[in-house]
PDB file of C-alpha atoms and ligand atoms in Angstrom:
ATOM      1  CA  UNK A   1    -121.378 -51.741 -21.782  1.00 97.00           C
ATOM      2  CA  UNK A   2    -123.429 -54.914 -21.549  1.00 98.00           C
ATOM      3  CA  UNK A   3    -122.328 -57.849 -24.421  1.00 98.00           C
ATOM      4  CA  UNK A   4    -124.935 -60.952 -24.886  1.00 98.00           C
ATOM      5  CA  UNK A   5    -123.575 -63.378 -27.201  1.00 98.00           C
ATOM      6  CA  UNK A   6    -126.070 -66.534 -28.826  1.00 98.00           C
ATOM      7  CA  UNK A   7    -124.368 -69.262 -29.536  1.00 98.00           C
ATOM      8  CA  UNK A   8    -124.872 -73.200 -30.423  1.00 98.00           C
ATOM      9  CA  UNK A   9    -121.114 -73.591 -28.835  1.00 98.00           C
ATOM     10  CA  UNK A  10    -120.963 -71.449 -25.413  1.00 98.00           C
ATOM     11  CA  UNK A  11    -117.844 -73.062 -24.257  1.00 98.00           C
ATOM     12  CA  UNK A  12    -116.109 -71.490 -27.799  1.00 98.00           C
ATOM     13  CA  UNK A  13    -116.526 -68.067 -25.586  1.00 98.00           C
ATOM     14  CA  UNK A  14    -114.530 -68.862 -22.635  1.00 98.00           C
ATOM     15  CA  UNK A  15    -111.337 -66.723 -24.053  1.00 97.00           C
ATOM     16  CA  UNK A  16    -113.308 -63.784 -22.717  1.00 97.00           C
ATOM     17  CA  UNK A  17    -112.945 -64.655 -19.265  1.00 97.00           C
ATOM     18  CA  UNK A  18    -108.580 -64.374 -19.950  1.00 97.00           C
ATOM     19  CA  UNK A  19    -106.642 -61.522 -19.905  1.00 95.00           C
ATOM     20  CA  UNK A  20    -108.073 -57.867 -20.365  1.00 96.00           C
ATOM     21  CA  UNK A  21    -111.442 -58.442 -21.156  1.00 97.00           C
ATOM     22  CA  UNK A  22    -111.693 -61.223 -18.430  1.00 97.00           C
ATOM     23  CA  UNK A  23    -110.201 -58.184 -16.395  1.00 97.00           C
ATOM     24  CA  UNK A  24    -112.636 -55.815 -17.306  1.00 97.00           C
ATOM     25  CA  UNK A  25    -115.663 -58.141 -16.796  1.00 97.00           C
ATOM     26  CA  UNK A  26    -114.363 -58.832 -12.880  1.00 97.00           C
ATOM     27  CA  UNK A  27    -114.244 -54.973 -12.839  1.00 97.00           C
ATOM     28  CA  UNK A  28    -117.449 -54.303 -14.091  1.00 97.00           C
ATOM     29  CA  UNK A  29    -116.436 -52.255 -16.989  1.00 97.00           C
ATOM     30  CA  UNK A  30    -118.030 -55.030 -19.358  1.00 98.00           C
ATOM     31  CA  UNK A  31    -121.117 -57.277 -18.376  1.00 98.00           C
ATOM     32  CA  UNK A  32    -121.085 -60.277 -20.655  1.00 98.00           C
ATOM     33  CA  UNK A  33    -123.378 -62.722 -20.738  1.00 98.00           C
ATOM     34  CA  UNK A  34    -123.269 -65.799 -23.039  1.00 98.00           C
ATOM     35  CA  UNK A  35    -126.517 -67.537 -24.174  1.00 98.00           C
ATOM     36  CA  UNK A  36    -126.853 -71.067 -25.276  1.00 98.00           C
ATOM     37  CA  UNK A  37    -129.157 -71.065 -28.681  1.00 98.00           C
ATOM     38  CA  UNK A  38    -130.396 -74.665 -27.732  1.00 98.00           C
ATOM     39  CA  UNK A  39    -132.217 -73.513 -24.053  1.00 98.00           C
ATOM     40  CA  UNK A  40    -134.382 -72.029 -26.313  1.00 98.00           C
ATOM     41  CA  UNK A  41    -135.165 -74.710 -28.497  1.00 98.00           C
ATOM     42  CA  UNK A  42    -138.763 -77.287 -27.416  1.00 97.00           C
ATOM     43  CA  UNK A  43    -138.701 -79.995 -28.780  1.00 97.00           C
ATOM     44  CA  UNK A  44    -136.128 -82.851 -27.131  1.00 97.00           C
ATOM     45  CA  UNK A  45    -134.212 -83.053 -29.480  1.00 98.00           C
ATOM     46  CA  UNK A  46    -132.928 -79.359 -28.921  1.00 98.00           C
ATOM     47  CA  UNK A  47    -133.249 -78.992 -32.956  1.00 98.00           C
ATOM     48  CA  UNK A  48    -131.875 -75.939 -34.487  1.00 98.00           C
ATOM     49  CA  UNK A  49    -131.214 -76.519 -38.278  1.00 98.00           C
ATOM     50  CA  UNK A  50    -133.386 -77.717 -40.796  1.00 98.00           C
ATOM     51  CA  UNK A  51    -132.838 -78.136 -44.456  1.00 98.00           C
ATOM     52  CA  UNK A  52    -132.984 -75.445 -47.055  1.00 98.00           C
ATOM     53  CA  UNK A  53    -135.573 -74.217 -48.774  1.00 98.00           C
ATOM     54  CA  UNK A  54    -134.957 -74.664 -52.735  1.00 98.00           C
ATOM     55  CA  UNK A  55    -132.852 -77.484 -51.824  1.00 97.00           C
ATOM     56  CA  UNK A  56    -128.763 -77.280 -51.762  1.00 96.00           C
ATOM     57  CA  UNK A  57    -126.382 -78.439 -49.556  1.00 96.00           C
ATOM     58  CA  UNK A  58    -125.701 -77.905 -45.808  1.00 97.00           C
ATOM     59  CA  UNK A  59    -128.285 -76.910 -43.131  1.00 98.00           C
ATOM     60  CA  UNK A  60    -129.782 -73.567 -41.965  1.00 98.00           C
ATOM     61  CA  UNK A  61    -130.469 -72.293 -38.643  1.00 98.00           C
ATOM     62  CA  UNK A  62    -133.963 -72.461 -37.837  1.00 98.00           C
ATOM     63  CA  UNK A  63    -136.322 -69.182 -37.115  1.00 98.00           C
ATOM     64  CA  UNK A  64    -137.322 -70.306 -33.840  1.00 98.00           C
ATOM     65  CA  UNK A  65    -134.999 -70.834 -31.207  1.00 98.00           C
ATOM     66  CA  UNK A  66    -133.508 -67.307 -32.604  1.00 98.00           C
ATOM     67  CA  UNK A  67    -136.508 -65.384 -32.204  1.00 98.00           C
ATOM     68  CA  UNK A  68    -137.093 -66.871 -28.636  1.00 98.00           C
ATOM     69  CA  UNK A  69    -133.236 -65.991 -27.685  1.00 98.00           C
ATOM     70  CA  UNK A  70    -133.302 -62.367 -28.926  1.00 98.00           C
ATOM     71  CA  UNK A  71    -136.694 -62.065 -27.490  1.00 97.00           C
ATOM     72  CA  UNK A  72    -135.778 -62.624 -24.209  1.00 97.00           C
ATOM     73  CA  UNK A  73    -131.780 -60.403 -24.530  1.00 96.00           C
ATOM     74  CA  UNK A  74    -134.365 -57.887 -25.653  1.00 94.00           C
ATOM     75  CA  UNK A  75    -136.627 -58.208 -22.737  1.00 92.00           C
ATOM     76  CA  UNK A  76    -134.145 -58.484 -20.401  1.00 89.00           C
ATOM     77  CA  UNK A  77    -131.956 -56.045 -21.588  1.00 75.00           C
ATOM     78  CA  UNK A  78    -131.590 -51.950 -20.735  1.00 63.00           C
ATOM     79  CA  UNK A  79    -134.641 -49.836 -21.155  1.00 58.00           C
ATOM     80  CA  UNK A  80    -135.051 -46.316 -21.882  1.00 55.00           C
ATOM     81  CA  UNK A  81    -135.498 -45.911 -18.202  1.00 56.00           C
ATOM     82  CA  UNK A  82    -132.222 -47.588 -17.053  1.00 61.00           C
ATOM     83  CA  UNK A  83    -130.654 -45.142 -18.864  1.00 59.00           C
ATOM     84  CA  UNK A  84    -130.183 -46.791 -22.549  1.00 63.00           C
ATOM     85  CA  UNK A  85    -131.204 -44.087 -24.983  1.00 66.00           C
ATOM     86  CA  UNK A  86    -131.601 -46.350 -28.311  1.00 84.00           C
ATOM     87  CA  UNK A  87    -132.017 -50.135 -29.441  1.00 94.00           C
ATOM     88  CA  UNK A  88    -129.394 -52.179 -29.185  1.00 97.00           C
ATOM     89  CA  UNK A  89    -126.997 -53.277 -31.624  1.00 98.00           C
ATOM     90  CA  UNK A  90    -127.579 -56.743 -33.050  1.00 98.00           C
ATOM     91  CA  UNK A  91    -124.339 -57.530 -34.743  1.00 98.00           C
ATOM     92  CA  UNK A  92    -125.058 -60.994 -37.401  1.00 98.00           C
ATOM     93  CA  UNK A  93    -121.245 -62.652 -37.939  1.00 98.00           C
ATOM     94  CA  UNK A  94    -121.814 -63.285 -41.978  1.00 98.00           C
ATOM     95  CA  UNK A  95    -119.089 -63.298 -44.728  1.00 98.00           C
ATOM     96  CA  UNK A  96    -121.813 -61.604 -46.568  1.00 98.00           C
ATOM     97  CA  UNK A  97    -121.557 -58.339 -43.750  1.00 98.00           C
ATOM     98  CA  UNK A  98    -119.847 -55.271 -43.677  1.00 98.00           C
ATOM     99  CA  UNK A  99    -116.230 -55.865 -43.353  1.00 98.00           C
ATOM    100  CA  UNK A 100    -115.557 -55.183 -39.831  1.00 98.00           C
ATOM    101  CA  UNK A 101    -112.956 -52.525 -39.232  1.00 96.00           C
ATOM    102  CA  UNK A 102    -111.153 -50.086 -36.354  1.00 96.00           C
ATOM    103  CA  UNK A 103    -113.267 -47.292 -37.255  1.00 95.00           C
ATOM    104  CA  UNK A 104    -116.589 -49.669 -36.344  1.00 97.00           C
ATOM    105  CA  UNK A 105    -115.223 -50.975 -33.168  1.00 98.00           C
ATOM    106  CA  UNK A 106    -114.566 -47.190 -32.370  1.00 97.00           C
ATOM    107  CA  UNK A 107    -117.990 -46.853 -33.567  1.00 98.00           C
ATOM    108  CA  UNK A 108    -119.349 -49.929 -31.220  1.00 98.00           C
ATOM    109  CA  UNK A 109    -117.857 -49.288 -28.324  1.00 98.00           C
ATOM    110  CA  UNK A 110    -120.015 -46.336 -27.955  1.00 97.00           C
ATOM    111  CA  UNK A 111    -122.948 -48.527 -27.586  1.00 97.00           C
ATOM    112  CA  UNK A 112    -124.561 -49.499 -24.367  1.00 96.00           C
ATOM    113  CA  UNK A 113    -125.810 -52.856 -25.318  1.00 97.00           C
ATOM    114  CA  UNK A 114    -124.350 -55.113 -27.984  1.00 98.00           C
ATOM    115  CA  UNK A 115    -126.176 -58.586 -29.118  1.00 98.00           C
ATOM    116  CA  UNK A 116    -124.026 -60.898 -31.568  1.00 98.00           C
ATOM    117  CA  UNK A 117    -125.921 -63.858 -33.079  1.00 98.00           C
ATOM    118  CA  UNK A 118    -123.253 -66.710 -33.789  1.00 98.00           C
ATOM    119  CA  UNK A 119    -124.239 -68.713 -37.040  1.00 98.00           C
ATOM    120  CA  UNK A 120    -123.540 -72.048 -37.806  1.00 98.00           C
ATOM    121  CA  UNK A 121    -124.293 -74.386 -41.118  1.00 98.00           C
ATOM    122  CA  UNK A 122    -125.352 -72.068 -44.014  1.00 97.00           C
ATOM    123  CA  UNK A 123    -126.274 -69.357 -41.814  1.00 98.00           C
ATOM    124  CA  UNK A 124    -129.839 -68.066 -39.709  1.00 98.00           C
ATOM    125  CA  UNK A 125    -133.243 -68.219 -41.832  1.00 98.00           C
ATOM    126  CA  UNK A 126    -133.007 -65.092 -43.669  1.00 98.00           C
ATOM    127  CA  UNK A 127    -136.633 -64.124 -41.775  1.00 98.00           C
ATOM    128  CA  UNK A 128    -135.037 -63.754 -38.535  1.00 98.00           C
ATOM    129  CA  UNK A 129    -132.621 -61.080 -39.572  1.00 97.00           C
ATOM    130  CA  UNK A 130    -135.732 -58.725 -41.176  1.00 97.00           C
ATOM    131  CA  UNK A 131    -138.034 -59.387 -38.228  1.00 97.00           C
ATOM    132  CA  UNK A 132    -135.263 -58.598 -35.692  1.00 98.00           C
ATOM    133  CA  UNK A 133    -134.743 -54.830 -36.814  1.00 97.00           C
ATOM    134  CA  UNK A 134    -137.797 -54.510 -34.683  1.00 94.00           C
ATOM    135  CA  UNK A 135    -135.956 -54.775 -31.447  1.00 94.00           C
ATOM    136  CA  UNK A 136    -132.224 -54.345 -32.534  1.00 97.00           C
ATOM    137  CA  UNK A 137    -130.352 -52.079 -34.680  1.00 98.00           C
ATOM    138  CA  UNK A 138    -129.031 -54.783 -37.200  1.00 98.00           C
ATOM    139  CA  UNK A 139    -125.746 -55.267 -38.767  1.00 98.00           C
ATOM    140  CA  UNK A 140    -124.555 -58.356 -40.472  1.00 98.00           C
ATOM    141  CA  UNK A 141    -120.462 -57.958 -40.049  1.00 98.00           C
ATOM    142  CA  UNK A 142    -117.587 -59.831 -41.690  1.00 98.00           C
ATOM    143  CA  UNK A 143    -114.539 -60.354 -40.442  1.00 98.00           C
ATOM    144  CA  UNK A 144    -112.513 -60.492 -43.523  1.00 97.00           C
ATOM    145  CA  UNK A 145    -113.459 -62.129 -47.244  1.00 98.00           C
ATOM    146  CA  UNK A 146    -113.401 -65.658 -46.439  1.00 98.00           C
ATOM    147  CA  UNK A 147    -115.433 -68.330 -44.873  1.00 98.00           C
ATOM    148  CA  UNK A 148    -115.568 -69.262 -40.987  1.00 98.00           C
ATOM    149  CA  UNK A 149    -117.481 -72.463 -39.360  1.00 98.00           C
ATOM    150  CA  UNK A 150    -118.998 -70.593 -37.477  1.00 98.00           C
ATOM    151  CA  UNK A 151    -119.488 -66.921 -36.128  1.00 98.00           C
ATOM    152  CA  UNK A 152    -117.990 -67.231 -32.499  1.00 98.00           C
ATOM    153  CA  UNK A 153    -114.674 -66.760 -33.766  1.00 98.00           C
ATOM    154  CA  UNK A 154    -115.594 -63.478 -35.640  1.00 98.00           C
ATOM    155  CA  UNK A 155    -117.254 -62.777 -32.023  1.00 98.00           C
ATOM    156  CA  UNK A 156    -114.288 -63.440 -30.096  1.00 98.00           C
ATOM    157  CA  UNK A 157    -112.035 -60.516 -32.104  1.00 98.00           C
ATOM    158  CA  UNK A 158    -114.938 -58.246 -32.715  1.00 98.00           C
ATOM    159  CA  UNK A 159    -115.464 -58.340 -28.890  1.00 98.00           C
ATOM    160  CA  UNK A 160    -111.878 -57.797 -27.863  1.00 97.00           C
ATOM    161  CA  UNK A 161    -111.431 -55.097 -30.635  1.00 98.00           C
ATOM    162  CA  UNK A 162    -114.117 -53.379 -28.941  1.00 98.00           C
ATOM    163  CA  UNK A 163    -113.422 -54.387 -25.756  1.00 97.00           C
ATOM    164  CA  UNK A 164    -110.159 -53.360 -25.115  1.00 96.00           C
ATOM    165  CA  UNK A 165    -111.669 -49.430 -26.240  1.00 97.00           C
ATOM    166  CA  UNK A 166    -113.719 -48.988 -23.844  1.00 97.00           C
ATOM    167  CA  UNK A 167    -112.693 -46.874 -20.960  1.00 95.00           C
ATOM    168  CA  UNK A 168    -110.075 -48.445 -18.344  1.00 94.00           C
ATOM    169  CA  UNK A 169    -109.776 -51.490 -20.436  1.00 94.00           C
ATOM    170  CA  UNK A 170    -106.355 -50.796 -21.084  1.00 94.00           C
ATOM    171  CA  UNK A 171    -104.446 -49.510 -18.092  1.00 88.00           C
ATOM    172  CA  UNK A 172    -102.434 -46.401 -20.813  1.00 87.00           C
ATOM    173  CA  UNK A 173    -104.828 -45.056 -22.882  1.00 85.00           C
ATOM    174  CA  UNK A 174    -101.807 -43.419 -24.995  1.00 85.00           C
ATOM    175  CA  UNK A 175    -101.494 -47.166 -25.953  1.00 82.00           C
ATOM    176  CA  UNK A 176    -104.771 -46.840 -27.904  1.00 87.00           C
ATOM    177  CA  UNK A 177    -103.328 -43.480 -29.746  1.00 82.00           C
ATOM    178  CA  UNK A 178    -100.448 -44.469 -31.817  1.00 79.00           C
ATOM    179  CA  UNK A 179    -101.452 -48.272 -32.787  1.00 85.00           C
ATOM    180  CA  UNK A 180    -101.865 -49.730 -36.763  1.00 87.00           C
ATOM    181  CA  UNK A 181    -105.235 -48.276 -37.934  1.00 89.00           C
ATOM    182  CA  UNK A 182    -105.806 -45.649 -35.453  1.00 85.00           C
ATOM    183  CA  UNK A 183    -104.943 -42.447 -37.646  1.00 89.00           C
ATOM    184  CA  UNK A 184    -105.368 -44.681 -40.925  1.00 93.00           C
ATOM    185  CA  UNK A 185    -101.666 -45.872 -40.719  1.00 96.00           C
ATOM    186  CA  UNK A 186     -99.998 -49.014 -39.747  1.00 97.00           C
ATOM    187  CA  UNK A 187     -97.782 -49.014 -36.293  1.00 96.00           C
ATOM    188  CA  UNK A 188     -94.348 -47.935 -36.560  1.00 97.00           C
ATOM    189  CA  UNK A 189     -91.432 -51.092 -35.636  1.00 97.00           C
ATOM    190  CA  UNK A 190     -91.099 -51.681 -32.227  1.00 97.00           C
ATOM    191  CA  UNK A 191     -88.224 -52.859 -30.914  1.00 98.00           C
ATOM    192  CA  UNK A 192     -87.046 -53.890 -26.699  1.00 98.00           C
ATOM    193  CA  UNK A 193     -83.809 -54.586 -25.136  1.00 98.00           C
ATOM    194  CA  UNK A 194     -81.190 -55.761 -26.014  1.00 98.00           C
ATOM    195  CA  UNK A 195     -79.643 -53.302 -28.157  1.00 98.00           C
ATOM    196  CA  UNK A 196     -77.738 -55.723 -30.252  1.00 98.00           C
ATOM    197  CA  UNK A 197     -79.462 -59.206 -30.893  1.00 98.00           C
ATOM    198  CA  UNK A 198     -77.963 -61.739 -33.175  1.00 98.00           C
ATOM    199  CA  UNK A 199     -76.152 -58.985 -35.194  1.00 98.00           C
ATOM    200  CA  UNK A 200     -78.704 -56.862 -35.728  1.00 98.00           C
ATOM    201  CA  UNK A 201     -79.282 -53.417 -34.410  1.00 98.00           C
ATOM    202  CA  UNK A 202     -81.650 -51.281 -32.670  1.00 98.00           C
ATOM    203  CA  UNK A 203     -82.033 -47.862 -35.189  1.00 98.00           C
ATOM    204  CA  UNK A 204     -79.541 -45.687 -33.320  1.00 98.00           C
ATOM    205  CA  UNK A 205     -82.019 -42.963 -33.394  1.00 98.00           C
ATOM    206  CA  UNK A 206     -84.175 -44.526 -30.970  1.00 98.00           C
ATOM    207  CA  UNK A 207     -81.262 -45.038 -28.189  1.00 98.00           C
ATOM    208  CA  UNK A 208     -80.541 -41.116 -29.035  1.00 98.00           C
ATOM    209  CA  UNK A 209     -82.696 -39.444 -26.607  1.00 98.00           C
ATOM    210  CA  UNK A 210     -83.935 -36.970 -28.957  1.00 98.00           C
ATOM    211  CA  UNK A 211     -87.875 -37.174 -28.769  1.00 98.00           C
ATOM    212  CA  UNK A 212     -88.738 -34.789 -31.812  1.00 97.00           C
ATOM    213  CA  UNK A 213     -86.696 -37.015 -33.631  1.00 97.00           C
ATOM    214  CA  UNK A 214     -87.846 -40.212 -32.559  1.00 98.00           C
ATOM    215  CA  UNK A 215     -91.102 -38.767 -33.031  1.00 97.00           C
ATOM    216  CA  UNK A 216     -90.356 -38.101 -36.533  1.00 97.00           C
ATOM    217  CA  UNK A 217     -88.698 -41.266 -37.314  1.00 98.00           C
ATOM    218  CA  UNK A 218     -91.662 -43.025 -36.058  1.00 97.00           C
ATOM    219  CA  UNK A 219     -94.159 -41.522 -37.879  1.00 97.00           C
ATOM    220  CA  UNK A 220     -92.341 -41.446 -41.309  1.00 97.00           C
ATOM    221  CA  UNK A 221     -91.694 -45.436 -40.718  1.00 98.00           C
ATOM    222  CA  UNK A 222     -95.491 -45.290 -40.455  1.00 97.00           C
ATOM    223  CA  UNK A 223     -95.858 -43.824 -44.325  1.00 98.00           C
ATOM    224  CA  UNK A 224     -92.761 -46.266 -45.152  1.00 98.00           C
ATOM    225  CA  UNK A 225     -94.571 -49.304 -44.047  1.00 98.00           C
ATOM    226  CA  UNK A 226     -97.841 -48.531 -44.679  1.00 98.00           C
ATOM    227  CA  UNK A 227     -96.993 -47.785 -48.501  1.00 98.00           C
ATOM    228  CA  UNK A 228     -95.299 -50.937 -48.796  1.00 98.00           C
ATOM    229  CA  UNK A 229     -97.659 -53.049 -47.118  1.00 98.00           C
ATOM    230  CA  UNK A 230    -101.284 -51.580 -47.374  1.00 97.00           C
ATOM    231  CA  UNK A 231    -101.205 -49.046 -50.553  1.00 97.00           C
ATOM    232  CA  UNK A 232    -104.636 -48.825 -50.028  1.00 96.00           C
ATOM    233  CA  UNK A 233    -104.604 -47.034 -47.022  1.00 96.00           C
ATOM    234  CA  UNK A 234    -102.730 -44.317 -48.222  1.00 97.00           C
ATOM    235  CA  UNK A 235    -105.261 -43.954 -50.895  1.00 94.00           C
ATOM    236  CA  UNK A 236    -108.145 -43.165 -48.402  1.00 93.00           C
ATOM    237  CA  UNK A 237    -105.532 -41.150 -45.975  1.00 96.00           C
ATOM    238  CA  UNK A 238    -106.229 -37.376 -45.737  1.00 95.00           C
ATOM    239  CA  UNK A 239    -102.957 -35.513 -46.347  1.00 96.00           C
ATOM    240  CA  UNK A 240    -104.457 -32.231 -45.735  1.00 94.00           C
ATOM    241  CA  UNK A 241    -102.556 -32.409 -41.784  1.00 93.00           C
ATOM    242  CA  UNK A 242     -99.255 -33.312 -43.178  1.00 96.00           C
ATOM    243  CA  UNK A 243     -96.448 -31.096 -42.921  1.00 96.00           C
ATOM    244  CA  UNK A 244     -93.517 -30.422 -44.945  1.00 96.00           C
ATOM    245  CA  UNK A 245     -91.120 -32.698 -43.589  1.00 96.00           C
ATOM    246  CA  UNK A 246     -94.134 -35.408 -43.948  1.00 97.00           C
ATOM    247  CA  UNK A 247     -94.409 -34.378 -47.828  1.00 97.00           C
ATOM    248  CA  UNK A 248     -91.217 -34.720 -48.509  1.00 97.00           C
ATOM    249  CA  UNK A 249     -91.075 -38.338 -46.837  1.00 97.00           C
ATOM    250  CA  UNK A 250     -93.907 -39.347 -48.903  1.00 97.00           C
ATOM    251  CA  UNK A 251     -91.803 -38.177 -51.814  1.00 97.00           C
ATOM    252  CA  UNK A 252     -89.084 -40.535 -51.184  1.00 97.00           C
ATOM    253  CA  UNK A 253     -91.584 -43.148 -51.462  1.00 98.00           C
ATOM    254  CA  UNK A 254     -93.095 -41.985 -54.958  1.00 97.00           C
ATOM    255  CA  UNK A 255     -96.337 -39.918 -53.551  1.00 97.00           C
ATOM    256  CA  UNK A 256     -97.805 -36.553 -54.497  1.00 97.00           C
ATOM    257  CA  UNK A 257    -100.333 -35.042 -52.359  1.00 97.00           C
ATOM    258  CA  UNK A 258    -102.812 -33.726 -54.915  1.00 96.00           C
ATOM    259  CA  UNK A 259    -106.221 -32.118 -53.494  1.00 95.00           C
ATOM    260  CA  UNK A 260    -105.466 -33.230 -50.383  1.00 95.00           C
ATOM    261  CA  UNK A 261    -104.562 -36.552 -51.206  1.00 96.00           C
ATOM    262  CA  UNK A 262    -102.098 -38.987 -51.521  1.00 97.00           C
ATOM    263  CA  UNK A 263    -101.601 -39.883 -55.300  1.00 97.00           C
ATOM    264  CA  UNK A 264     -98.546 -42.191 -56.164  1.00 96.00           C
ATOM    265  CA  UNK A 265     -96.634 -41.105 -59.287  1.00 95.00           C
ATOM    266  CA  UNK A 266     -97.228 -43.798 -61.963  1.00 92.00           C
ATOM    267  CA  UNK A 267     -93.254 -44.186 -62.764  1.00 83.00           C
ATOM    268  CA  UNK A 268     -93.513 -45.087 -58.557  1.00 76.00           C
ATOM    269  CA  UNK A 269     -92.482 -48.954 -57.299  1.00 62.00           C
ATOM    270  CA  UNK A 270     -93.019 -50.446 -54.237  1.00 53.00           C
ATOM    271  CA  UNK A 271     -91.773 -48.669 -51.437  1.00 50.00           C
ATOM    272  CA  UNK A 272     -90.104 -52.371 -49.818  1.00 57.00           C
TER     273      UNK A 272
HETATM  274  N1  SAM B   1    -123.230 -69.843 -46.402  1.00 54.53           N
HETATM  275  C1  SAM B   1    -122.658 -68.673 -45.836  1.00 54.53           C
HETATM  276  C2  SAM B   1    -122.160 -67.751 -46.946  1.00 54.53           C
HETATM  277  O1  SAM B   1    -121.632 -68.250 -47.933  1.00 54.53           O
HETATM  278  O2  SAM B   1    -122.249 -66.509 -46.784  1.00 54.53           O
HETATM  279  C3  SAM B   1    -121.492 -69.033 -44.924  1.00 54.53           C
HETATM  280  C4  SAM B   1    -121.907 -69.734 -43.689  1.00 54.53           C
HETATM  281  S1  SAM B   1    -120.574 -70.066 -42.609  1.00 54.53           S
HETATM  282  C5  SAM B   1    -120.128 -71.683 -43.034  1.00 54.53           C
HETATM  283  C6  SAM B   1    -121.350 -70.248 -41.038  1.00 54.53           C
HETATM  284  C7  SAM B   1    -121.315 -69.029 -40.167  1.00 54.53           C
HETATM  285  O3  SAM B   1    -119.978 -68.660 -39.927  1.00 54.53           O
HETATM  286  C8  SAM B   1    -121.964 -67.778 -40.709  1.00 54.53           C
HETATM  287  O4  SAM B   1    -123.360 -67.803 -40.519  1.00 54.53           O
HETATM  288  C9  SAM B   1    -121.311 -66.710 -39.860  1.00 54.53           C
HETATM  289  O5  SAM B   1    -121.919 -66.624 -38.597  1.00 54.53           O
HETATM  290  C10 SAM B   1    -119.915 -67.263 -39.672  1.00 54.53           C
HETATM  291  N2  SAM B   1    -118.904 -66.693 -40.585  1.00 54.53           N
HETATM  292  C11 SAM B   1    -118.293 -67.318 -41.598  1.00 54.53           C
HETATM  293  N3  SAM B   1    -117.412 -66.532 -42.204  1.00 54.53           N
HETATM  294  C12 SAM B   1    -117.449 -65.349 -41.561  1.00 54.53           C
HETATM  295  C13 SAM B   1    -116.765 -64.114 -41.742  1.00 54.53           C
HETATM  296  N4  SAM B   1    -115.884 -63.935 -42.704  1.00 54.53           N
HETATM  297  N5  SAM B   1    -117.058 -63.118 -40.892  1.00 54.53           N
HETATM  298  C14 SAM B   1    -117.968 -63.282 -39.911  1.00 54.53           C
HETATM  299  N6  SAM B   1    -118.640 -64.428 -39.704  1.00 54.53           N
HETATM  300  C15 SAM B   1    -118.392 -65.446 -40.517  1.00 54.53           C
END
C-alpha cells in the first residue's frame, strides 16, 4: 500500500516512523510519503489561509496550494498500468465525516493508494473537496464527535488502524482475530503473570488448562462487557451464529434474541 499524507505540520507525522508501522515502512510493506502543504504554495509568504467568505471567525484553507498538492500525489501516484485498478482514496479528516470505524479500516486497507488531506483553521475551501472527486475517491472521515486542531492527529490513528491490517504488519495474525471490534464485540480481560497481585486474582479458569472452557469464558466475558459498556453494539450484533450456551449467557444479562437479534428485556439493568 502506498500512504501520502498533506500536511501544514509534517514533523506532527514522525510517530509513523516508531514501532510497527515504522517497521513496516523499513520493510516495504507500507510506502509513506509525507507532503508539506506550503512547497506548494507561490507567493513568499507560503500563504495558505485566507478569510471566510460570509465573514465569521477563524481562517480557511485556501484552494490553491491543495489543488497543486493533490495534483501532483495524483500524478505521481500508481497508474492503471502499475497495477492500481481504481482511483485512489482521498480520505478529508473533518468532524463533519463519516465516523471512522474498524469495519472502514478493514475496508481501507484493501486499497492500494491512500491520500489524507490534514486541515487546519476552519477547514479546506469547500471547492477543493468537489473538484477533487475527479482524481480521488473522496471521503471526509471523523474520528469521533468532537473537535481536533487539526487533522494529523485523526491521520496518525486512522493510519495505524489501517496500518497494522495490512499483511505482515503484525508478526500473529490471530492477534488481529479476537481484538474489541473485530466480530462486533469488545476484547475479553486480559490478564499476565503473576497469578496473585496485590490481593487480587487471576480467574482460576484461565490457569485451568481447559481450552473449551477458557474459550467459553472468554467469549461470554465478551457479551458481559460489551453489554455493560457499549449497549449499542449488541443492538447491531447478529445473533443468528450464537449457540445455546451463548443464549443463555445473554440471558443472564437481560437479552432475548428475537429475529435474529439481540433485544434487551425492558425490566433489564445494566449488566455492571
Ligand atoms: N470548523 C470545522 C467544523 O466545525 O466542522 C472544524 C475545523 S477543525 C478546528 C480543523 C481541522 O481539524 C479539520 O479541518 C479537520 O481536518 C480536523 N478535525 C477536527 N476534528 C476532527 C475529527 N473529529 N475527526 C477528524 N478530523 C478532525
Amino acid at each position: 500500500m502506498r500512504i501520502d499524507v498533506v500536511s501544514i505540520f509534517p514533523e506532527y507525522l514522525a510517530p509513523l516512523e516508531l514501532s510497527l508501522i515504522g517497521k513496516a515502512r523499513q520493510d516495504g510493506l507500507l510506502e509513506l510519503n509525507v507532503h508539506d502543504l506550503r512547497t506548494f504554495t507561490t507567493d513568499k509568504h507560503r500563504t495558505v489561509d485566507d478569510t471566510p467568505y460570509g465573514g465569521g471567525a477563524g481562517m480557511v484553507m485556501k484552494p490553491e496550494p491543495w489543488a497543486q498538492a493533490l495534483e501532483s500525489i495524483a500524478k505521481s501516484g500508481m497508474t492503471p498500468e502499475d497495477g492500481a485498478a481504481k482511483k485512489p482514496v482521498l480520505i478529508v479528516p473533518s468532524p463533519a465525516g463519516e465516523r471512522f470505524n474498524q469495519a472502514l479500516a478493514y475496508e481501507l486497507a484493501d486499497e492500494e493508494q491512500l491520500v489524507f488531506a490534514c486541515g487546519r483553521y476552519e477547514g479546506i475551501d469547500e471547492r477543493v473537496i468537489e473538484w477533487a472527486a475527479g482524481h480521488f475517491t473522496v471521503r471526509p472521515m471523523s474520528l469521533g464527535d468532537y473537535v481536533l486542531n487539526g487533522g494529523e492527529v485523526a491521520v496518525l490513528a486512522m493510519v495505524e488502524a489501517i496500518g497494522r491490517l495490512l499483511p505482515g504488519v503484525v508478526g500473529n495474525p490471530e492477534s488481529l482475530v479476537e481484538e474489541s471490534h473485530s466480530d462486533g464485540l469488545l476484547e475479553y480481560p486480559v490478564y499476565t503473570k503473576p497469578s496473585s497481585w496485590r490481593d487480587r486474582e487471576v480467574p482460576a479458569i484461565l490457569l485451568s488448562g481447559n481450552h473449551g472452557k477458557i474459550a467459553q469464558w472468554r467469549r461470554h466475558e465478551q457479551f458481559r462487557r460489551t453489554a455493560a459498556r457499549r449497549p449499542d453494539l449488541l443492538a447491531e450484533f447478529d445473533a443468528g451464529g450464537l449457540t445455546r450456551a451463548d443464549k443463555a449467557a445473554f440471558g443472564e444479562l437481560g437479552y432475548d434474541v428475537v429475529d435474529g437479534r439481540l433485544r434487551l428485556r425492558p425490566e433489564a439493568g445494566s449488566a455492571d
